[in-house]
Amino acid sequence: MAGNNHRLVVVSNRVGPLSDEGRAGGLAVGLADALRRRGGLWFGWSGSISDEGTGSEIRTEEHGSTALKTIDMSESEIEGFYFGFANRSLWPLLHYRLDIAAFDRKSAQVYRAVNRRFAERLMPLLEADDLVWVHDYHFFYLGSELRREGYDGRLGFFLHIPFCPPDMMAALPTSHDLVRAMLDYDVVGFQTENDRRNFVDFCVQELDAHDIDGDRVRTADGRIVRASAFPIGIDAEGFAEFALSDEAKEHEAMVREISRGRQQIVGVDRMDYSKGIVERFRGFEQLLEDYPDLRGQTQFLQVAPVSRGEVEAYADLRVELEGLAGNINGRFATLDWNPIQIMVNGFTRRALAGIYRAAQICMVTPLRDGMNLVAKEFVAAQDPDDPGVLILSRFAGARAELNEALIVNPYSPDDLSRALHRAASMPLEERRERHAAMRAKVFANTAHNWCETFLAVLDAPAERDLQPRSWWSRLRFGTASMW
Ligand code: ADQ
């Protein structure tokens, strides 16, 4: 492929791992693979907090032609940048939860300052013809800060989470600045067409940009920015192999032993309000109410490792979920049957594959989700001869591809109950057909293909490269007032 010789520079909040495939998710596998092939650099936060913060020494881990380079953050940087603006403002807002989004000037400023610091620290590590690929809502401003530092090479950005509709986005006090900063990248990628459309609508309605041909935006100052959907995939073959490993088989056997022939439903999510776990529990309760025959015949295992425990909304969620599970068990349990079990620990990827494989039904019912890789992992882990049924929220990005799942409205306990009932009695032939169609897509659009598709677009000559460089540079770096 043209341009394979360009070095790849990935920037994301957390980096790696580059090896240890047992720990890595689909995203890390895809990126590590692309980094290995092109050679490159992965830059981000070390995961450590120190007094020097973003001024700390750069830590380097070399793996052949690839290096992981990380810096620390200070207590106040983490508080304002990560827990503050990223997770109390942007995460809820972009997941359409204006009701719990909190905006404060201080954390917005720290967020921006941290983006600037990362750009300043990265800048000396860059070479002129690198492909720089920045990831996710932690680093909206990083590209514009690199431009301010004088970086003139190719810059791409991928948003892993949804982009909310323009009217909602406008509630963010710094929305104009933030989206303008996104327009300093050459390529801006989204999970779905819906997210891309919301972004372009904001640019047109709020920033006087023009939607050129569905894939490009002309900014008010006449620059062309590519904005497209690049739905992310998983390492499908790798995950299917995990499901046949000894560790997976052990976990599969354990789950089957606990379920003792009953229909096993699973849910696997980070404990996050966007994942719709509360609503899912209510749907399961509704099932037990609506279909008394299924009492004692089905049970639900929810795996939900705690994340971002320092943010209040997350701590509250754990209490709510445990209370709700307790109520459901109190209401329906018998001496030999506990309807619902919730586990807050993480599993290795092989163990997880075994748990998916032991399940007859997987509920992936987020209220809003960029993609949702659990849906794809569940499909990849199934036995094609006797596959389980996927129940999928219409509000997950994965729905755009996996429309052979049972599609539900996660806000409706009735809808969830009906889908669970239908899944529990679905004939083998129908299960196979639905699974085969989804499996083909999960195996076709892998993490590897996602990376390569994005990088091919980032690598392609864009309009700005066809314009005389001096004109471009003058426009971009000529006068401070333009910033
Ligand atoms: P997340 O919100 O983290 O990702 P998701 O896509 O479901 O959501 O990925 C979660 C990952 O964590 C999966 O690979 C899953 O296997 C793993 N995981 C969950 N629970 C686990 C457990 N108990 N033990 C071990 N592993 C566990 C964000 C966006 C998504 C988008 C991804 C990738 O919010 O919409 O799909 O990025 O772009």
mmCIF file of N, CA, C and O and ligand atoms in Angstrom, residues 91 95 158 160-161 191 232 268-270 275 303 305 345-347 349 352 356 369-374 377, ligand 1:
data_model
loop_
_atom_site.group_PDB
_atom_site.id
_atom_site.type_symbol
_atom_site.label_atom_id
_atom_site.label_comp_id
_atom_site.label_asym_id
_atom_site.label_seq_id
_atom_site.Cartn_x
_atom_site.Cartn_y
_atom_site.Cartn_z
ATOM 1 N N TRP A 91 -17.969 13.047 28.432
ATOM 2 C CA TRP A 91 -18.540 11.691 28.319
ATOM 3 C C TRP A 91 -20.068 11.727 28.399
ATOM 4 O O TRP A 91 -20.746 11.238 27.482
ATOM 5 N N HIS A 95 -22.713 11.220 25.146
ATOM 6 C CA HIS A 95 -23.650 10.098 25.229
ATOM 7 C C HIS A 95 -25.077 10.587 25.458
ATOM 8 O O HIS A 95 -25.914 9.865 26.005
ATOM 9 N N PHE A 158 -9.684 10.082 15.614
ATOM 10 C CA PHE A 158 -10.822 9.163 15.624
ATOM 11 C C PHE A 158 -11.550 9.260 16.959
ATOM 12 O O PHE A 158 -10.934 9.158 18.021
ATOM 13 N N HIS A 160 -13.985 7.563 19.471
ATOM 14 C CA HIS A 160 -14.501 6.218 19.758
ATOM 15 C C HIS A 160 -15.923 6.239 20.311
ATOM 16 O O HIS A 160 -16.591 5.219 20.323
ATOM 17 N N ILE A 161 -16.347 7.390 20.795
ATOM 18 C CA ILE A 161 -17.676 7.467 21.419
ATOM 19 C C ILE A 161 -18.604 8.264 20.491
ATOM 20 O O ILE A 161 -18.148 8.828 19.496
ATOM 21 N N GLN A 191 -17.571 6.564 14.493
ATOM 22 C CA GLN A 191 -17.961 5.149 14.441
ATOM 23 C C GLN A 191 -19.075 4.903 13.422
ATOM 24 O O GLN A 191 -19.102 3.877 12.763
ATOM 25 N N ILE A 232 -15.372 0.576 13.896
ATOM 26 C CA ILE A 232 -14.255 -0.226 14.426
ATOM 27 C C ILE A 232 -14.637 -1.704 14.523
ATOM 28 O O ILE A 232 -15.818 -2.035 14.684
ATOM 29 N N VAL A 268 -21.945 -8.079 29.658
ATOM 30 C CA VAL A 268 -20.539 -7.769 29.976
ATOM 31 C C VAL A 268 -20.293 -6.304 29.622
ATOM 32 O O VAL A 268 -20.390 -5.928 28.451
ATOM 33 N N ASP A 269 -20.042 -5.507 30.630
ATOM 34 C CA ASP A 269 -19.835 -4.072 30.368
ATOM 35 C C ASP A 269 -18.930 -3.498 31.439
ATOM 36 O O ASP A 269 -18.927 -3.985 32.562
ATOM 37 N N ARG A 270 -18.192 -2.426 31.091
ATOM 38 C CA ARG A 270 -17.654 -1.597 32.149
ATOM 39 C C ARG A 270 -18.848 -1.034 32.893
ATOM 40 O O ARG A 270 -19.879 -0.755 32.282
ATOM 41 N N LYS A 275 -24.223 2.218 29.550
ATOM 42 C CA LYS A 275 -24.388 0.832 29.084
ATOM 43 C C LYS A 275 -25.791 0.285 29.337
ATOM 44 O O LYS A 275 -26.104 -0.834 28.919
ATOM 45 N N VAL A 303 -21.487 -9.220 34.238
ATOM 46 C CA VAL A 303 -20.099 -8.931 34.586
ATOM 47 C C VAL A 303 -19.883 -7.440 34.351
ATOM 48 O O VAL A 303 -20.059 -6.954 33.238
ATOM 49 N N PRO A 305 -17.081 -4.765 35.652
ATOM 50 C CA PRO A 305 -15.986 -4.206 36.441
ATOM 51 C C PRO A 305 -16.159 -2.710 36.655
ATOM 52 O O PRO A 305 -16.594 -1.991 35.760
ATOM 53 N N ASN A 345 -15.574 -8.030 39.017
ATOM 54 C CA ASN A 345 -14.147 -8.199 38.683
ATOM 55 C C ASN A 345 -13.924 -8.336 37.178
ATOM 56 O O ASN A 345 -14.832 -8.677 36.427
ATOM 57 N N GLY A 346 -12.684 -8.029 36.767
ATOM 58 C CA GLY A 346 -12.333 -8.180 35.358
ATOM 59 C C GLY A 346 -11.932 -9.624 35.080
ATOM 60 O O GLY A 346 -11.638 -10.385 36.003
ATOM 61 N N PHE A 347 -11.966 -10.034 33.842
ATOM 62 C CA PHE A 347 -11.516 -11.362 33.439
ATOM 63 C C PHE A 347 -10.456 -11.206 32.363
ATOM 64 O O PHE A 347 -10.406 -10.180 31.680
ATOM 65 N N ARG A 349 -9.048 -12.050 28.614
ATOM 66 C CA ARG A 349 -9.852 -12.125 27.402
ATOM 67 C C ARG A 349 -10.237 -13.562 27.066
ATOM 68 O O ARG A 349 -11.308 -13.818 26.538
ATOM 69 N N LEU A 352 -13.113 -14.491 29.353
ATOM 70 C CA LEU A 352 -14.307 -13.806 28.870
ATOM 71 C C LEU A 352 -14.899 -14.538 27.661
ATOM 72 O O LEU A 352 -16.118 -14.726 27.564
ATOM 73 N N TYR A 356 -18.721 -15.984 27.284
ATOM 74 C CA TYR A 356 -19.628 -15.721 26.143
ATOM 75 C C TYR A 356 -20.117 -17.033 25.538
ATOM 76 O O TYR A 356 -21.271 -17.178 25.163
ATOM 77 N N ASP A 369 -23.990 4.123 22.626
ATOM 78 C CA ASP A 369 -22.632 3.564 22.604
ATOM 79 C C ASP A 369 -22.006 3.862 21.248
ATOM 80 O O ASP A 369 -22.687 3.748 20.219
ATOM 81 N N GLY A 370 -20.712 4.244 21.250
ATOM 82 C CA GLY A 370 -20.030 4.522 19.988
ATOM 83 C C GLY A 370 -20.156 3.326 19.055
ATOM 84 O O GLY A 370 -20.746 3.402 17.976
ATOM 85 N N MET A 371 -19.603 2.174 19.477
ATOM 86 C CA MET A 371 -19.739 0.940 18.714
ATOM 87 C C MET A 371 -20.317 -0.138 19.620
ATOM 88 O O MET A 371 -21.418 -0.557 19.481
ATOM 89 N N ASN A 372 -19.541 -0.591 20.581
ATOM 90 C CA ASN A 372 -19.731 -1.697 21.503
ATOM 91 C C ASN A 372 -19.096 -2.960 20.951
ATOM 92 O O ASN A 372 -19.634 -3.649 20.085
ATOM 93 N N LEU A 373 -17.910 -3.229 21.488
ATOM 94 C CA LEU A 373 -17.135 -4.379 21.022
ATOM 95 C C LEU A 373 -17.602 -5.695 21.631
ATOM 96 O O LEU A 373 -17.354 -6.760 21.075
ATOM 97 N N VAL A 374 -18.314 -5.604 22.768
ATOM 98 C CA VAL A 374 -18.812 -6.831 23.394
ATOM 99 C C VAL A 374 -19.731 -7.568 22.415
ATOM 100 O O VAL A 374 -19.670 -8.791 22.291
ATOM 101 N N GLU A 377 -17.533 -9.391 20.032
ATOM 102 C CA GLU A 377 -16.818 -10.485 20.694
ATOM 103 C C GLU A 377 -17.750 -11.665 20.944
ATOM 104 O O GLU A 377 -17.368 -12.824 20.764
HETATM 105 P P1 ADQ B 1 -15.971 0.939 25.954
HETATM 106 O O1 ADQ B 1 -16.984 1.921 26.411
HETATM 107 O O2 ADQ B 1 -15.005 0.486 26.967
HETATM 108 O O3 ADQ B 1 -15.198 1.435 24.654
HETATM 109 P P2 ADQ B 1 -16.742 -1.592 24.515
HETATM 110 O O4 ADQ B 1 -16.668 -1.310 23.081
HETATM 111 O O5 ADQ B 1 -17.862 -2.507 24.865
HETATM 112 O O6 ADQ B 1 -16.891 -0.319 25.431
HETATM 113 O O7 ADQ B 1 -15.397 -2.286 24.950
HETATM 114 C C1 ADQ B 1 -15.249 -2.820 26.219
HETATM 115 C C2 ADQ B 1 -14.089 -3.810 26.197
HETATM 116 O O8 ADQ B 1 -13.787 -4.155 27.542
HETATM 117 C C3 ADQ B 1 -14.444 -5.085 25.453
HETATM 118 O O9 ADQ B 1 -13.354 -5.481 24.687
HETATM 119 C C4 ADQ B 1 -14.730 -6.066 26.596
HETATM 120 O O10 ADQ B 1 -14.391 -7.392 26.307
HETATM 121 C C5 ADQ B 1 -13.838 -5.553 27.695
HETATM 122 N N1 ADQ B 1 -14.424 -5.905 28.996
HETATM 123 C C6 ADQ B 1 -15.612 -5.536 29.480
HETATM 124 N N2 ADQ B 1 -15.828 -6.098 30.686
HETATM 125 C C7 ADQ B 1 -14.753 -6.854 30.952
HETATM 126 C C8 ADQ B 1 -14.354 -7.696 32.035
HETATM 127 N N3 ADQ B 1 -15.131 -7.890 33.110
HETATM 128 N N4 ADQ B 1 -13.157 -8.310 31.954
HETATM 129 C C9 ADQ B 1 -12.372 -8.119 30.884
HETATM 130 N N5 ADQ B 1 -12.685 -7.352 29.836
HETATM 131 C C10 ADQ B 1 -13.855 -6.720 29.865
HETATM 132 C C11 ADQ B 1 -15.193 2.655 23.870
HETATM 133 C C12 ADQ B 1 -16.565 3.100 23.338
HETATM 134 C C13 ADQ B 1 -17.210 1.971 22.556
HETATM 135 C C14 ADQ B 1 -16.286 1.506 21.426
HETATM 136 C C15 ADQ B 1 -14.887 1.229 21.957
HETATM 137 C C16 ADQ B 1 -13.894 0.962 20.818
HETATM 138 O O11 ADQ B 1 -17.398 3.505 24.419
HETATM 139 O O12 ADQ B 1 -18.453 2.389 22.013
HETATM 140 O O13 ADQ B 1 -16.805 0.322 20.866
HETATM 141 O O14 ADQ B 1 -14.389 2.337 22.710
HETATM 142 O O15 ADQ B 1 -13.901 1.996 19.896
#
